[in-house]
Each structure stands twice: as C-alpha cells, then as structure tokens.
Amino acid sequence: GYAIKYITAVKTNVIGKNGIALQCMAKDDNGNYDKQANDLIEEAWKKWSKVCDVTGTMTWADMQAQIIGAVAQDGEVLVRMIKNYDNDFGFALQLIEADHLDLNLNDEHRRIVMGIELDGYNRPIAYHITKGHPSAVTYRGDHVRIPANEIIHLFKPLRVGQVRGVPWMHAGLSALNMLDKYQEAELTAARVAAGKMGFYKTPTGNE
C-alpha cells in the first residue's frame, strides 16, 4: 500500500494531470518570437499528443505518467521511437517494460551486459529485447536486436559505468516488508483477541 501510494505521488507531483507540455520559442531573423510559427508548431504537437502511442490507448500525458511510474517502480523503462508509423505524423512511441531487457543475456565477446550491447567506450549500440514477457507461459527466450538510435533508455545511474536502473524504493524495501508483516501480525492479534468468547454457567442449568 505504501509503495502504491508512493508511485501515485510521483506521477502526480512530477507529471501532473495534464503532463509536461511543449512551449515553442522559435525566433525570426530579427530576434523576435515568431508567434505564428510557434502557434502552428504547438498546435501540431497537441494533435500528435493524441496519437503518439503505438497501442492507441494513451495520450502524451498518459505516456509520461506511465514512464515516470515505471522508472520509480522498476528503476528504468525503454521508449522505442517508431518512424514511418501509420498516423498523420509518421512517428509514434512504444513503451517497453524493463523486464523485456534480459538480465541474464551476457556475452563478453560481443560486449553484451544484461541485454545491452556496448562499444569500446561502454556506449550502448543495441538493445536485445525479448519477444515475449519473461513471465508469459509462451515465453521462449527469443530476442530482437534493436539499434540504440531507436531506443530511449530512461534510468537514473547511481554509480559510474552503471548500465541498468535500480528501483527508486530499493533502500526502503526491506523496511517496508518488515512493516507489512508487523501490521499483519498486529491486525491478526487484534482479530483473535476480538474473537475470544466466555460462558456463564449456573449450578441449575438452563433455569
């Protein structure tokens, strides 16, 4: 319950109801703000914001909330940029859960670390994404290699050289687990105590 409330608070306070919007501030040759051009760009952005998701179920604000929630909960999220998509703008975004980035895919010769292929400077050049979710019954472990220029890998690194994210609640998870069990024990004890019964008996019986 505390964790769910935390994720909700992150979405509410970072993204808000309407999401992070675009404010275009292009200038003309005289150094003045080009109001007409800015208005046209912002209007086009608003239209794209309604069709930006490949599944057709989320707006730009919805996607932002999903993204920040995933980063807080899982420590990371992948956003794939789909070009030539079937909408008026030929561009859309696909959210990929971090579970699809295989932790167990490591290859020293190909310089793959936990599903991420790196160059000599440890710069990501490709992401090896599982075709299905690892928890799915039909999961077979097959991967798709996606070039890094199609992927936005969002996470907050805590140390130099880190390639995968860490859940933002990681430092408090043990304490939350203990608190959960403590509350359960207290509630169970209270319920057992409330269920205790006593009986009065008289020497003559029912009379």
Coordinates of N, CA, C and O in Angstrom, one line a residue, residues 57-67 95:
T57 N -3.9 3.7 -27.1 CA -4.7 3.7 -25.8 C -4.2 4.9 -24.9 O -4.9 5.1 -23.9
M58 N -3.1 5.5 -25.2 CA -2.6 6.6 -24.3 C -2.3 7.9 -25.1 O -1.9 7.9 -26.2
T59 N -2.6 9.0 -24.4 CA -2.1 10.3 -24.9 C -0.7 10.5 -24.4 O -0.1 9.7 -23.7
W60 N -0.1 11.7 -24.8 CA 1.2 12.0 -24.4 C 1.3 12.2 -22.9 O 2.3 11.7 -22.2
A61 N 0.3 12.7 -22.3 CA 0.2 12.9 -20.8 C 0.2 11.5 -20.1 O 0.8 11.3 -19.1
D62 N -0.6 10.6 -20.7 CA -0.7 9.3 -20.1 C 0.6 8.5 -20.2 O 1.0 7.8 -19.3
M63 N 1.3 8.7 -21.3 CA 2.6 8.0 -21.5 C 3.6 8.6 -20.5 O 4.4 7.8 -20.0
Q64 N 3.6 9.9 -20.3 CA 4.5 10.4 -19.3 C 4.3 9.9 -17.9 O 5.3 9.5 -17.2
A65 N 3.1 9.7 -17.5 CA 2.8 9.1 -16.2 C 3.2 7.7 -16.2 O 3.8 7.3 -15.1
Q66 N 3.0 6.9 -17.2 CA 3.5 5.5 -17.3 C 5.0 5.5 -17.2 O 5.5 4.6 -16.5
I67 N 5.7 6.4 -17.9 CA 7.1 6.4 -17.9 C 7.7 6.7 -16.5 O 8.6 5.9 -16.1
L95 N 6.2 2.0 -25.6 CA 6.8 1.8 -24.2 C 7.1 0.3 -24.1 O 6.3 -0.6 -24.4

